[in-house]
Structure formats: structure tokens, C-alpha cells
Coordinates of C-alpha atoms in Angstrom, one line a residue:
X261 CA 59.7 75.9 -71.7
X262 CA 57.2 76.2 -74.6
X263 CA 55.6 72.8 -73.6
X264 CA 54.8 74.1 -70.1
X265 CA 53.4 77.4 -71.4
X266 CA 51.1 75.5 -73.7
X267 CA 50.0 73.2 -70.9
X268 CA 49.2 76.3 -68.8
X269 CA 47.3 78.1 -71.6
X270 CA 45.5 75.4 -73.5
X271 CA 43.1 73.0 -71.8
X272 CA 44.4 69.5 -72.4
X273 CA 42.3 66.5 -73.3
X274 CA 41.8 63.9 -70.5
X275 CA 44.3 61.4 -71.8
X276 CA 47.0 64.0 -72.1
X277 CA 46.2 65.3 -68.6
X278 CA 46.5 61.9 -67.1
X279 CA 49.8 61.3 -68.8
X280 CA 51.0 64.7 -67.7
X281 CA 50.1 64.1 -64.1
X282 CA 52.1 60.8 -64.1
X283 CA 55.1 62.6 -65.7
X284 CA 55.0 65.5 -63.3
X285 CA 54.9 62.9 -60.4
X286 CA 58.4 61.8 -61.4
X287 CA 59.8 65.3 -61.6
X288 CA 59.7 66.0 -57.9
X289 CA 62.8 65.5 -55.6
X290 CA 64.5 62.1 -55.7
X291 CA 64.6 59.7 -52.8
X292 CA 68.1 59.7 -51.4
X293 CA 69.7 59.1 -48.0
X294 CA 68.6 62.4 -46.7
X295 CA 65.0 61.9 -47.8
X296 CA 65.0 58.4 -46.2
X297 CA 66.6 59.7 -43.0
X298 CA 64.0 62.5 -42.7
X299 CA 61.0 60.5 -43.9
X300 CA 59.3 60.5 -40.5
X301 CA 59.0 64.3 -40.7
X302 CA 56.9 64.1 -44.0
X303 CA 53.7 62.6 -45.1
X304 CA 54.9 60.2 -47.9
X305 CA 55.6 56.5 -47.3
X306 CA 59.1 56.0 -48.6
X307 CA 60.2 52.6 -47.1
X308 CA 58.7 49.4 -45.7
X309 CA 58.2 50.7 -42.1
X310 CA 57.7 54.4 -43.3
X311 CA 61.3 55.3 -42.3
X312 CA 64.5 53.7 -41.1
X313 CA 63.1 53.4 -37.5
X314 CA 60.2 51.1 -38.8
X315 CA 57.8 52.9 -36.5
X316 CA 54.9 52.9 -39.0
X317 CA 54.0 56.4 -37.8
X318 CA 52.9 59.3 -39.9
X319 CA 52.6 63.0 -39.1
X320 CA 49.5 63.3 -41.2
X321 CA 46.5 64.8 -39.3
X322 CA 43.8 65.5 -41.8
X323 CA 42.0 62.3 -40.9
X324 CA 41.2 62.6 -37.2
X325 CA 38.9 61.4 -34.5
X326 CA 36.1 63.8 -35.6
X327 CA 36.0 62.6 -39.2
X328 CA 37.6 59.1 -39.5
X329 CA 34.2 57.5 -39.3
X330 CA 33.4 59.0 -42.7
X331 CA 36.3 57.2 -44.4
X332 CA 35.2 55.6 -47.7
X333 CA 36.7 53.9 -50.7
X334 CA 38.4 56.2 -53.2
X335 CA 39.5 53.6 -55.9
X336 CA 41.1 50.2 -56.2
X337 CA 43.6 48.6 -58.6
X338 CA 44.1 45.0 -59.6
X339 CA 47.6 44.0 -58.6
X340 CA 47.9 40.7 -60.4
X341 CA 46.6 37.2 -60.6
X342 CA 47.4 36.3 -57.0
X343 CA 48.5 32.9 -55.9
X344 CA 48.7 33.6 -52.2
X345 CA 48.0 36.3 -49.5
X346 CA 49.1 39.9 -49.8
X347 CA 51.9 40.5 -47.4
X348 CA 53.4 43.6 -49.1
X349 CA 53.5 47.1 -47.8
X350 CA 52.8 49.7 -50.5
X351 CA 55.1 52.7 -50.9
X352 CA 54.1 56.2 -51.9
X353 CA 56.4 58.9 -53.2
X354 CA 56.1 61.8 -55.6
X355 CA 52.5 61.1 -56.5
X356 CA 53.0 57.4 -57.3
X357 CA 52.0 54.3 -55.4
X358 CA 54.3 51.3 -55.7
X359 CA 53.0 47.8 -54.9
X360 CA 54.3 44.3 -55.0
X361 CA 52.1 41.2 -55.2
X362 CA 52.5 37.4 -55.4
X363 CA 55.5 36.1 -57.4
X364 CA 57.1 39.6 -56.9
X365 CA 55.0 41.3 -59.6
X366 CA 55.6 45.0 -59.1
X367 CA 53.6 48.0 -60.3
X368 CA 53.6 51.8 -60.3
X369 CA 50.2 53.4 -60.0
X370 CA 49.1 57.1 -60.4
X371 CA 48.0 58.1 -56.9
X372 CA 45.4 60.5 -58.2
X373 CA 43.5 58.2 -60.6
X374 CA 44.5 54.6 -59.9
X375 CA 45.8 54.3 -63.4
X376 CA 48.7 51.9 -64.0
X377 CA 51.9 53.6 -65.1
X378 CA 53.8 50.3 -65.5
X379 CA 53.9 46.7 -64.3
X380 CA 57.0 44.5 -64.0
X381 CA 56.8 40.7 -63.8
X382 CA 60.2 39.1 -63.0
X383 CA 58.8 35.7 -64.1
X384 CA 59.6 34.1 -60.8
X385 CA 60.0 30.3 -60.8
X386 CA 56.4 29.0 -60.4
X387 CA 57.6 25.5 -59.6
X388 CA 58.6 26.5 -56.1
X389 CA 55.3 25.4 -54.7
X390 CA 55.1 22.0 -56.5
X391 CA 55.3 18.8 -54.6
X392 CA 58.9 17.6 -54.5
X393 CA 60.2 21.0 -55.5
X394 CA 58.9 23.1 -52.7
X395 CA 61.1 25.8 -51.0
X396 CA 58.3 28.1 -49.7
X397 CA 57.3 27.2 -46.1
X398 CA 54.4 29.6 -45.8
X399 CA 52.9 30.6 -49.2
X400 CA 53.8 32.8 -52.1
X401 CA 54.7 35.9 -50.1
X402 CA 56.5 39.1 -51.2
X403 CA 56.6 41.6 -48.4
X404 CA 57.9 44.7 -50.1
X405 CA 60.4 46.7 -52.2
X406 CA 62.7 49.7 -51.7
X407 CA 62.9 53.1 -53.4
X408 CA 66.2 54.8 -54.0
X409 CA 67.4 57.6 -56.4
X410 CA 64.9 56.9 -59.1
X411 CA 65.1 53.2 -58.8
X412 CA 62.8 50.4 -57.4
X413 CA 64.7 47.5 -55.8
X414 CA 62.7 44.3 -55.9
X415 CA 63.6 41.1 -54.0
X416 CA 62.3 38.3 -56.3
X417 CA 60.8 35.3 -54.4
X418 CA 63.0 32.8 -56.3
X419 CA 66.2 34.4 -55.0
X420 CA 67.1 37.2 -57.4
X421 CA 67.6 40.8 -56.4
X422 CA 66.7 43.2 -59.1
X423 CA 66.7 46.9 -59.8
X424 CA 64.2 48.6 -62.1
X425 CA 63.8 52.2 -63.4
X426 CA 61.1 54.0 -61.3
X427 CA 59.9 55.9 -64.4
X428 CA 59.6 53.1 -66.8
X429 CA 59.6 49.8 -64.9
X430 CA 62.5 48.6 -67.1
X431 CA 65.1 46.2 -65.6
X432 CA 68.5 47.8 -64.8
X433 CA 70.3 44.9 -63.2
X434 CA 69.6 41.5 -61.8
X435 CA 71.8 39.3 -59.5
X436 CA 71.3 36.1 -57.6
X437 CA 71.1 36.8 -53.9
X438 CA 71.0 33.1 -52.8
X439 CA 73.6 30.3 -53.4
X440 CA 73.7 29.1 -57.0
X441 CA 72.7 25.5 -57.7
X442 CA 74.1 22.9 -60.1
X443 CA 71.9 21.6 -62.9
X444 CA 69.2 19.3 -61.5
X445 CA 69.9 20.4 -57.9
X446 CA 67.0 21.7 -55.8
X447 CA 67.6 25.0 -53.9
X448 CA 66.5 25.4 -50.3
X449 CA 66.5 29.1 -50.6
X450 CA 63.9 31.8 -51.3
X451 CA 63.4 35.6 -50.6
X452 CA 60.2 36.8 -49.0
X453 CA 61.4 39.9 -47.0
X454 CA 61.5 43.5 -48.2
X455 CA 64.9 44.9 -49.0
X456 CA 66.2 48.0 -47.3
X457 CA 68.6 50.6 -48.8
X458 CA 71.0 53.1 -47.3
X459 CA 74.3 54.8 -48.3
X460 CA 74.3 53.2 -51.7
X461 CA 73.8 49.7 -50.3
X462 CA 70.8 47.3 -50.6
X463 CA 70.4 44.9 -47.7
X464 CA 68.6 41.6 -48.1
X465 CA 68.4 38.2 -46.3
X466 CA 67.0 34.8 -47.4
X467 CA 64.6 32.2 -46.2
X468 CA 64.5 28.4 -46.2
X469 CA 65.4 26.9 -42.8
X470 CA 62.5 24.4 -43.1
X471 CA 64.3 22.9 -46.2
X472 CA 67.7 21.7 -44.9
X473 CA 70.5 21.8 -45.9
X474 CA 70.2 25.5 -45.4
X475 CA 72.6 28.1 -44.0
X476 CA 71.1 31.6 -43.7
X477 CA 72.8 34.9 -44.4
X478 CA 72.2 38.6 -44.9
X479 CA 74.0 40.5 -47.6
X480 CA 74.8 44.0 -48.8
X481 CA 74.8 44.9 -52.5
X482 CA 75.9 47.9 -54.4
X483 CA 72.8 49.8 -55.5
X484 CA 74.5 50.9 -58.8
X485 CA 75.5 47.6 -60.2
X486 CA 74.3 44.7 -57.9
X487 CA 77.7 43.7 -56.8
X488 CA 77.8 41.9 -53.4
X489 CA 79.8 43.9 -50.9
X490 CA 79.6 41.8 -47.8
X491 CA 77.8 38.7 -46.4
X492 CA 77.1 37.8 -42.8
X493 CA 76.2 34.2 -42.1
X494 CA 73.8 33.4 -39.3
X495 CA 75.6 30.2 -38.2
X496 CA 79.0 28.7 -38.5
X497 CA 79.9 26.4 -41.3
X498 CA 82.1 23.3 -41.5
X499 CA 84.7 23.8 -38.7
X500 CA 87.4 21.9 -40.7
X501 CA 87.4 25.0 -43.0
X502 CA 88.4 28.5 -42.2
X503 CA 85.7 30.5 -40.6
X504 CA 84.5 33.6 -42.5
X505 CA 84.7 35.9 -39.5
X506 CA 85.5 36.2 -35.8
X507 CA 81.8 36.1 -35.2
X508 CA 81.6 32.7 -36.8
X509 CA 84.6 31.5 -34.9
X510 CA 82.9 32.5 -31.6
X511 CA 79.5 31.0 -32.7
X512 CA 81.1 27.6 -33.5
X513 CA 81.9 27.2 -29.7
X514 CA 78.1 27.1 -29.2
X515 CA 77.5 24.1 -31.5
X516 CA 78.5 20.5 -31.4
X517 CA 78.1 17.4 -33.6
X518 CA 77.9 17.7 -37.4
X519 CA 75.4 20.6 -37.6
X520 CA 76.9 22.0 -40.8
X521 CA 75.7 19.0 -42.8
X522 CA 72.2 20.4 -42.5
X523 CA 73.4 23.9 -42.8
X524 CA 72.3 25.1 -39.3
X525 CA 69.4 27.3 -40.4
X526 CA 69.0 30.9 -39.3
X527 CA 66.8 32.5 -42.0
X528 CA 65.8 36.1 -42.6
X529 CA 62.2 36.9 -43.7
X530 CA 60.8 40.0 -42.1
X531 CA 62.4 42.1 -39.3
X532 CA 65.1 44.7 -40.3
X533 CA 65.9 48.3 -39.3
X534 CA 68.7 50.8 -39.8
X535 CA 70.2 53.5 -37.5
X536 CA 71.8 56.1 -39.8
X537 CA 73.6 57.8 -36.9
X538 CA 75.2 54.6 -35.6
X539 CA 75.4 53.1 -39.1
X540 CA 74.0 49.8 -37.7
X541 CA 71.8 47.4 -39.6
X542 CA 69.5 45.4 -37.3
X543 CA 68.2 42.0 -38.4
X544 CA 66.2 39.2 -36.8
X545 CA 67.2 35.6 -37.4
X546 CA 65.1 32.5 -37.8
X547 CA 65.1 29.0 -36.3
X548 CA 67.8 26.4 -36.5
X549 CA 67.7 23.6 -39.1
X550 CA 66.3 21.3 -38.2
X551 CA 64.0 22.3 -35.2
X552 CA 65.1 19.4 -32.9
X553 CA 68.5 20.0 -31.3
X554 CA 68.9 16.2 -31.0
X555 CA 68.7 15.9 -34.8
X556 CA 70.5 19.1 -35.4
X557 CA 73.6 18.3 -33.3
X558 CA 73.3 14.5 -32.6
X559 CA 71.9 12.2 -30.0
X560 CA 73.2 12.7 -26.5
X561 CA 74.7 16.1 -27.1
X562 CA 74.3 19.1 -24.7
X563 CA 71.7 21.8 -25.1
X564 CA 73.9 24.6 -26.5
X565 CA 73.0 28.1 -27.6
X566 CA 73.6 27.5 -31.3
X567 CA 74.5 31.1 -32.2
X568 CA 73.1 33.1 -33.9
X569 CA 69.7 31.4 -34.5
X570 CA 66.6 33.1 -33.0
X571 CA 68.6 36.3 -32.3
X572 CA 68.6 40.0 -32.9
X573 CA 71.8 41.2 -34.5
X574 CA 73.4 44.6 -35.0
X575 CA 75.8 44.7 -38.0
X576 CA 78.1 47.4 -39.2
X577 CA 76.4 48.4 -42.4
X578 CA 79.6 49.4 -44.1
X579 CA 81.8 46.3 -43.3
X580 CA 79.3 43.6 -42.4
X581 CA 81.0 43.0 -39.1
X582 CA 78.9 42.0 -36.1
X583 CA 78.6 44.7 -33.5
X584 CA 76.4 42.9 -30.9
X585 CA 73.9 40.1 -30.6
X586 CA 71.1 39.2 -28.3
X587 CA 69.7 35.7 -28.5
X588 CA 66.0 35.7 -27.6
X589 CA 65.7 31.9 -27.5
X590 CA 69.0 30.2 -26.8
X591 CA 69.3 26.9 -28.6
X592 CA 65.9 27.4 -30.1
X593 CA 64.1 24.1 -30.9
X594 CA 60.5 25.4 -30.8
X595 CA 60.5 27.4 -34.1
X596 CA 60.9 30.7 -32.2
X597 CA 62.3 32.8 -35.0
X598 CA 63.3 36.3 -33.9
X599 CA 62.3 37.6 -37.4
X600 CA 59.3 39.7 -36.3
X601 CA 59.1 43.5 -36.9
X602 CA 62.1 45.3 -35.4
X603 CA 61.4 48.9 -34.3
X604 CA 63.7 51.7 -33.2
X605 CA 62.7 54.5 -30.8
X606 CA 63.9 56.8 -28.0
X607 CA 62.3 56.0 -24.7
X608 CA 62.7 57.6 -21.2
X609 CA 63.4 54.7 -18.9
X610 CA 64.2 55.2 -15.2
X611 CA 64.9 58.9 -15.8
X612 CA 67.3 58.4 -18.7
X613 CA 66.7 58.7 -22.4
X614 CA 67.5 55.4 -24.1
X615 CA 67.9 54.6 -27.8
X616 CA 66.2 51.2 -28.0
X617 CA 65.2 48.5 -30.4
X618 CA 61.9 46.6 -29.7
X619 CA 60.4 43.4 -30.8
X620 CA 57.3 41.3 -30.0
X621 CA 58.7 37.9 -30.4
X622 CA 57.0 34.6 -31.5
X623 CA 58.1 33.2 -28.2
X624 CA 55.6 35.4 -26.3
X625 CA 57.9 38.1 -24.9
X626 CA 58.0 41.8 -25.8
X627 CA 61.7 42.8 -25.7
X628 CA 63.3 46.2 -25.2
X629 CA 67.1 46.4 -25.8
X630 CA 69.7 49.2 -26.0
X631 CA 70.2 49.4 -29.7
X632 CA 73.8 50.8 -29.5
X633 CA 75.2 48.2 -27.1
X634 CA 72.7 45.3 -27.2
X635 CA 72.3 45.5 -23.5
X636 CA 69.1 43.9 -22.2
X637 CA 66.7 46.5 -20.7
X638 CA 63.4 44.5 -20.2
X639 CA 61.1 41.8 -21.4
X640 CA 57.7 40.6 -20.3
X641 CA 55.3 38.0 -21.6
X642 CA 52.3 39.3 -23.6
X643 CA 50.3 36.2 -23.0
X644 CA 50.6 32.6 -21.6
X645 CA 53.9 30.9 -22.2
X646 CA 55.5 27.8 -20.8
X647 CA 58.9 27.3 -22.4
X648 CA 60.5 29.6 -19.9
X649 CA 59.8 30.6 -16.3
X650 CA 61.1 34.1 -16.7
X651 CA 64.1 36.2 -17.8
X652 CA 67.1 37.1 -15.7
X653 CA 66.8 40.9 -15.3
X654 CA 70.6 41.3 -15.3
X655 CA 71.7 39.1 -18.1
X656 CA 68.5 39.0 -20.2
X657 CA 68.9 35.3 -20.5
X658 CA 65.6 33.3 -20.3
X659 CA 65.2 30.6 -17.6
X660 CA 64.2 27.7 -19.9
X661 CA 62.0 25.1 -18.2
X662 CA 64.0 21.8 -18.1
X663 CA 60.7 20.1 -19.2
X664 CA 60.6 22.2 -22.3
X665 CA 63.5 20.3 -23.9
X666 CA 62.7 17.2 -25.8
X667 CA 64.3 14.4 -27.7
X668 CA 63.2 11.2 -29.5
X669 CA 62.0 9.6 -26.3
X670 CA 60.5 12.5 -24.4
X671 CA 58.0 15.0 -25.9
X672 CA 56.6 18.3 -24.7
X673 CA 53.6 20.4 -25.3
X674 CA 54.7 24.0 -25.8
X675 CA 52.8 27.4 -25.6
X676 CA 52.8 29.6 -27.6
X677 CA 53.3 28.4 -31.1
X678 CA 53.6 32.0 -32.3
X679 CA 52.1 34.8 -30.2
X680 CA 53.2 37.4 -32.7
X681 CA 54.6 36.8 -36.2
X682 CA 54.6 39.1 -39.3
X683 CA 51.5 41.2 -38.6
X684 CA 53.1 44.7 -38.5
X685 CA 53.2 46.8 -35.3
X686 CA 53.0 50.6 -35.1
X687 CA 54.3 53.1 -32.6
X688 CA 52.8 56.4 -31.4
X689 CA 55.4 58.6 -29.7
X690 CA 52.9 60.9 -28.1
X691 CA 50.9 58.0 -26.6
X692 CA 54.1 56.1 -25.9
X693 CA 52.5 52.9 -27.1
X694 CA 53.3 50.1 -29.5
X695 CA 50.3 48.5 -31.2
X696 CA 50.9 44.8 -31.6
X697 CA 48.5 42.4 -33.3
X698 CA 48.8 39.1 -31.4
X699 CA 47.1 35.8 -30.7
X700 CA 46.6 35.9 -27.0
X701 CA 46.4 32.1 -26.6
X702 CA 49.4 31.6 -28.8
X703 CA 48.4 28.1 -29.6
X704 CA 50.0 24.8 -28.5
X705 CA 52.2 22.4 -30.4
X706 CA 53.5 19.0 -29.4
X707 CA 57.2 18.4 -30.0
X708 CA 59.1 15.1 -30.1
X709 CA 62.3 14.6 -32.0
X710 CA 62.4 12.3 -35.1
X711 CA 63.9 8.9 -34.3
X712 CA 65.7 8.9 -37.6
X713 CA 66.5 11.7 -40.0
X714 CA 67.2 11.8 -43.7
X715 CA 67.3 14.9 -45.9
X716 CA 64.2 15.4 -48.1
X717 CA 65.1 18.0 -50.8
X718 CA 62.1 19.7 -52.2
X719 CA 59.9 19.2 -49.1
X720 CA 59.9 20.6 -45.5
X721 CA 61.7 18.7 -42.8
X722 CA 61.4 19.8 -39.2
X723 CA 63.3 16.9 -37.5
X724 CA 60.2 16.2 -35.3
X725 CA 57.4 13.6 -35.4
X726 CA 54.1 15.4 -36.0
X727 CA 51.1 13.7 -34.4
X728 CA 53.1 11.1 -32.5
X729 CA 50.8 9.3 -30.0
X730 CA 52.9 9.7 -26.9
X731 CA 52.6 11.4 -23.5
X732 CA 53.8 15.0 -23.7
X733 CA 55.1 17.0 -20.7
X734 CA 53.3 20.2 -19.9
X735 CA 55.5 22.8 -18.2
X736 CA 53.7 25.4 -16.0
X737 CA 52.6 28.6 -17.7
X738 CA 53.4 32.2 -16.9
X739 CA 52.1 35.4 -18.4
X740 CA 48.7 37.3 -18.6
X741 CA 45.6 35.4 -19.3
X742 CA 42.7 37.2 -21.1
X743 CA 39.4 35.3 -20.9
X744 CA 38.1 36.1 -24.3
X745 CA 35.2 34.3 -25.9
X746 CA 35.7 32.9 -29.3
X747 CA 38.4 34.7 -31.3
X748 CA 41.7 34.9 -29.4
X749 CA 43.2 37.6 -31.7
X750 CA 43.6 41.1 -30.5
X751 CA 45.4 44.4 -31.1
X752 CA 47.4 45.1 -27.9
X753 CA 48.4 48.7 -27.0
X754 CA 51.7 47.9 -25.2
X755 CA 53.6 50.3 -23.0
X756 CA 57.3 49.4 -23.7
X757 CA 58.5 51.4 -20.7
X758 CA 56.4 49.8 -18.1
X759 CA 56.0 46.5 -20.1
X760 CA 52.3 46.5 -19.5
X761 CA 49.2 46.5 -21.7
X762 CA 47.4 49.8 -21.7
X763 CA 44.3 48.6 -23.7
X764 CA 43.4 46.0 -26.2
X765 CA 40.8 45.6 -28.9
X766 CA 39.4 42.2 -30.1
X767 CA 40.1 41.1 -33.6
X768 CA 43.2 40.8 -35.8
X769 CA 45.8 38.1 -35.8
X770 CA 49.5 37.4 -35.4
X771 CA 50.0 37.0 -39.2
X772 CA 48.9 39.4 -42.0
X773 CA 47.2 42.7 -41.7
X774 CA 48.8 45.1 -39.3
X775 CA 48.7 48.7 -37.9
X776 CA 49.7 52.3 -38.6
X777 CA 49.5 55.3 -36.2
X778 CA 49.3 59.0 -36.9
X779 CA 49.9 62.3 -35.2
X780 CA 46.1 62.8 -35.1
X781 CA 46.2 60.3 -32.2
X782 CA 44.8 57.5 -34.3
X783 CA 45.8 54.0 -34.8
X784 CA 44.5 52.2 -38.0
X785 CA 44.3 48.4 -38.0
X786 CA 43.8 46.0 -40.9
X787 CA 42.5 42.7 -39.7
X788 CA 43.3 39.5 -41.6
X789 CA 39.5 38.9 -41.6
X790 CA 38.9 41.9 -43.9
X791 CA 38.2 45.0 -41.7
X792 CA 39.7 48.4 -41.6
X793 CA 39.4 49.8 -38.1
X794 CA 40.5 53.0 -36.4
X795 CA 41.0 53.6 -32.7
X796 CA 42.0 56.5 -30.5
X797 CA 45.7 56.0 -29.8
X798 CA 45.6 56.6 -26.1
X799 CA 42.4 54.8 -25.0
X800 CA 41.5 52.4 -27.8
X801 CA 38.0 53.8 -28.5
X802 CA 36.9 52.3 -31.8
X803 CA 35.9 55.0 -34.3
X804 CA 35.8 53.1 -37.5
X805 CA 34.9 49.5 -38.6
X806 CA 34.8 49.2 -42.4
X807 CA 34.5 46.2 -44.6
X808 CA 37.5 46.3 -47.0
X809 CA 36.0 44.2 -49.7
X810 CA 38.3 41.2 -49.2
X811 CA 38.3 38.8 -46.3
X812 CA 41.5 36.8 -47.1
X813 CA 45.1 37.8 -47.8
X814 CA 45.1 41.2 -46.2
X815 CA 48.4 43.2 -46.0
X816 CA 49.4 46.0 -43.6
X817 CA 48.1 49.6 -44.2
X818 CA 49.9 52.8 -44.9
X819 CA 48.7 56.4 -44.9
X820 CA 50.0 59.3 -47.0
X821 CA 49.1 62.8 -48.2
X822 CA 48.6 63.4 -51.9
X823 CA 47.7 66.8 -53.3
X824 CA 46.7 68.0 -49.8
X825 CA 44.4 65.0 -49.2
X826 CA 45.2 62.1 -46.8
X827 CA 44.6 58.5 -47.8
X828 CA 44.9 55.0 -46.3
X829 CA 46.0 52.2 -48.6
X830 CA 46.4 48.5 -48.3
X831 CA 46.6 45.3 -50.3
X832 CA 44.1 42.5 -50.1
X833 CA 43.0 39.2 -51.7
X834 CA 44.8 36.1 -52.9
X835 CA 43.1 35.0 -56.1
X836 CA 43.3 31.3 -57.1
X837 CA 46.1 29.7 -55.0
X838 CA 46.7 26.4 -56.6
X839 CA 50.1 24.7 -56.8
X840 CA 50.0 23.3 -53.3
X841 CA 53.1 21.5 -52.3
X842 CA 51.0 18.8 -50.7
X843 CA 52.7 19.2 -47.3
X844 CA 51.1 19.7 -43.9
X845 CA 50.6 23.4 -43.0
X846 CA 53.2 25.2 -41.1
X847 CA 52.8 25.1 -37.3
X848 CA 50.1 27.5 -36.1
X849 CA 48.8 28.2 -39.6
X850 CA 45.0 28.5 -39.8
X851 CA 42.6 28.0 -42.7
X852 CA 41.5 31.2 -44.4
X853 CA 38.2 32.6 -43.1
X854 CA 35.1 32.3 -45.3
X855 CA 34.5 35.0 -47.9
X856 CA 32.0 37.7 -47.0
X857 CA 30.2 40.2 -49.3
X858 CA 32.2 42.6 -51.4
X859 CA 32.7 46.2 -50.2
X860 CA 29.8 47.8 -52.0
X861 CA 27.3 45.1 -50.9
X862 CA 28.6 45.1 -47.3
X863 CA 28.1 48.9 -47.1
X864 CA 24.6 48.9 -48.4
X865 CA 23.5 45.7 -46.6
X866 CA 22.7 43.9 -49.8
X867 CA 23.2 40.1 -50.0
X868 CA 26.4 38.9 -51.7
X869 CA 26.4 38.1 -55.3
X870 CA 26.7 34.4 -56.3
X871 CA 30.4 33.3 -56.0
X872 CA 32.3 33.3 -59.2
X873 CA 35.6 32.1 -57.8
X874 CA 38.4 33.9 -55.9
X875 CA 38.7 37.5 -56.8
X876 CA 42.1 38.8 -58.0
X877 CA 44.0 40.7 -55.3
X878 CA 43.8 44.5 -55.3
X879 CA 45.3 47.7 -53.9
X880 CA 42.5 49.4 -51.9
X881 CA 42.6 53.1 -51.3
X882 CA 40.4 55.0 -48.8
X883 CA 39.9 58.7 -48.1
X884 CA 37.4 61.2 -46.7
X885 CA 34.5 62.1 -49.1

């Protein structure tokens, strides 16, 4: 009591004041299940997608159409040495910003001053990118962390799940969330997704389907001690052994050959959501291992569904039992992971209120499903695609073009490669629109199965022949065509009820960056090329186009209110990458755009300073002057 009286009566020196502000920040209400369930009603940013629904929508209104054009830098904070792009979503709670950078380095930062409170480096295995030891398909990415009851849950890229104290950054517990390996054995597994937490459980999946043998799964861990409570495998294992669940027993009927020797695939590396009322965890699953069904199952085998790859799953969050599944791409052999952003909402469709789950898939379709039953509601292409000729409106099953299948003697040229990937969407309930960063051309990739296959531990193996000089079939395309000059990346304002585009804005990309929307009828977009933009949510009128200060490695934005003032924050930059695994880039990957002047120079029109090497990545914070 005396301490607080003294603080009130006697002016403190600056250092004491800063420390006091940080301490006070931790004395506000803790983040528990109630806070997470009601997060959408507030103006903090408590979890990866803002709240359980993953809508990336904020009720904040201080920044609006009349003043957003005045948005300016407030401060920035160096998040670490880098090593890859910034894919993480910052979190904000109780006056503190939490950020995660490359190699899962996590920090807490005072939201008022940008002063570091603590920094935690889990010392992730840096050999994961080395030639012959690789298990990262797409760079050194850490997408996020979770906050819960005074703790920060961190998924470490090398496969650990750790809990640290939110006040001090000290480690509480650490467990391995991937299969253990014997001495000298190379793991195929990594973790790049953000964990989610509910009802005392931490949910996390793992990645690695490009590094067979790999069998993906999602797990639940006790938030208090790290004990694994349940595990749900994506695909069935060796059929000569007992199946782990009825779901695996049913899935095995959709496989043939000796698939289990390569693991089967089905990774988890982005999309996840939770419905607290239904107690259902929703996850999106990745491609099969390897890509080619002929290699995966054996020559001459039938084209089977291979459950549950390329699917959206609803899992009982308490027991780990499968409630329903919807397979977006049956028998996927085109790398059409269903891992992209999963979003929950309530929509009025055909006169009835429906609780839905939505996804803009890599395969080009925007899906709307009933999230309680998994029943198909609708899907339409967002751009040109040729792997399917449409979707059966009753069953929701795609009509796959016979020409789209390939083997070691017949190849096919497929569009898209990935229309939408990990660039985060946003939803505005008032406008009824989902804002999706996509590549409207989607790209094209030639597929032909490998004539022979042998495991290659420590390096990617797709089971296809890249660059083979053969004639490739070209199935006919369907879907909207936008005749855009130059850049084919846009932000699409998509109406999920009518399955039509309301408006679009040029610029963006299907990977990195992303969007957030607010109750002030704004949508903010971070483009992978280094711009922070704002549009009117209903009509797409551009109100802001600001140079961030970095042109590579941009992550998705958040917005929050601190001490009565609204801010927009994001991560950007990659620093020295190094440690290349020497392998060809993942399908659809593009080289980073050239650097442009820093933020200050760009704003005053001055020429850029001479290059001094890649800048270390930073957390950028913007607000009104």
C-alpha cells in the first residue's frame, strides 16, 4: 500500500516509471477461457486470429476513414537476427506486445515505449536448413504463440512445445511434440504453426510431408505440465498393426499398396480454429507423402481418396475423436494442402442462420461448410483452375478432370499451383465480406511421377520429376479471369454467401502479409512487397498506402487499443538468410522483391542510403499523430 502511495505522491525518475509501467501491465486481468471466448468484444489481440473464430476483426474504431490517411510510425523494435521471413502474428494483452521471430525467438515488449521486457531464445536446432539435414520445406518460419493464464506457449521450430512465464520469460516446461529420433537418425518433422489453447489444453500440429517418411498428427497437451492428452493422426499406419482409432480404420479403406512405408503425409502448418460452444477443434491437413499417387501407393493402383490428406477436420477437443471431415481434394497429388486460414462465422444463407467454417484453399476454391456437421454448403473458384471441372452441389465432391491425373508415363500441366496459401484473411461482419490475398493466375506446374523412388533423408522428395522434357496434358480451365497487367496478386473482397467477388485491389500475394478488418468499416492490408494499405470495407476505396520500411519478409497486421489509443502492428524483414539447404525452391515460390528505401527515406522522398546488408527484422508499430 505504501509503495503505491509513494508512486502517487512523489514523481518517479524515468527509469523507475518505465519499469513501473511494465509491472502494472502484468497486474491486469489474466487471460483465461472466458477472456479468449469474449476476445472479439474487446480491443486487445489475445490469440493468433484475434479470437477463437479466427476472423481477424477488431471492434476498434478510433482509426477511421476520415483519419487513417494520417497513420504514421510510432516506434519499432528489433526482434532478432532473422534468418527468414516474418510469418508471425504479434499478440497484445495488458499493455504488452508479444512477438515471435525466426528460430522461435520470443519477446515481450512494453506497448507504450517499445522497451524490451524480456527475450527468450529456445536455441532451436540451426542445422535444420543444412544440405543433407533439411526438414524445412519453406524457410525458417514461426507463425505465432499463445497466451493463457500468465503463460506464453511457444511452438519451437525444431519440434518442441514450451511454456514460459509471461512476466519473466523463464521456461516452465518443455516437451517434444514430434516423434523422437534415435542417435544419428534424421527427423522429418518440424513445427511452424501457431499453437492454440482452450480449456487447459494446448493444440499443435507438425509439418514435414515433403520429407518422407512422415506421418502427420495433431495433439493436445496439458497446459500445466506439458503432458500429451491425445493425438489424432492424419493418415492410417501399417495395417498389420492395430489402428489407433475408428477414424484410422475407416481411412485405411481409402488407401492401397504400402503407403505407410513413406508415412502417408498429411501435415499441419497453419489453419486451426476452435468453437467453444461445440467444443470442436478445426484443423486443415496437408498433402500426401509423396505427391504422386503412383509412387505413394504403387504402380497400377487405383486413384483413391487417401483420407485424411488435403482435408478439413472437426475433432472433439476433449477426447481427440473425429467428429466429421470434408476432403477438399480427394487423393490429392498436386500439393493442394487444406492448411490455409480456417475462419468461423454465422451467415444468413437461403433465409437460415448457419454456423459455418470457411477456407480459401490452395486448389483455387473458396469453401463454405456447416461447422457443426461438416455438410457442404457451397464452393466457387476464385480464379482459373483446371484440375476439376466443378463441384457436385449435393455431395460437395469435386469432379476431377481425368486428364489431371498423372503417372510416370503421362504428365499434366496444372493450374493453380497455389491460389491462396498462408497470407491471412480477414472478415467484416457488417460488410459480410472476407478479404483474401490471392494470386489470381495461381501459377502453373508440370507434374509427372518419378520412374523410380528411393527415400532421401535430409532432403525434400516429391515423388515427381521436376523439369522432365515430355508433353504435358492441359485440361480445360474454369473460373474467373482477371486481365491484370503485370502483378497478378490482389486483395479480393469475397462474399461467402453469394460466392462472388464484391471488389478487388491490386497488390499483395498468396503468401506472407495479410489483412485485418475493423468496426470502423476499414480493412488493413500488409503486402509482401512492403506496403501498409487501408481500404473502405464495403467498396474497396484505398485510403492509405504507406511504406513500412521493409520490403521482404512481411507478416500479417494486428490492431489494438492501448491507453485509449489505437495502433496497428506487424513484423517485417528477414536479415541474413544463409544456411540454404541447396534444394530447388518449393513449387510456386518466388524470389524476394528488391529492397526499397527505408521508411524515413521513403516518406520524405530522399534517395536510399548505400546498402549495408540485410536489415535485422523488426516489429513495426503505427498510430495516429
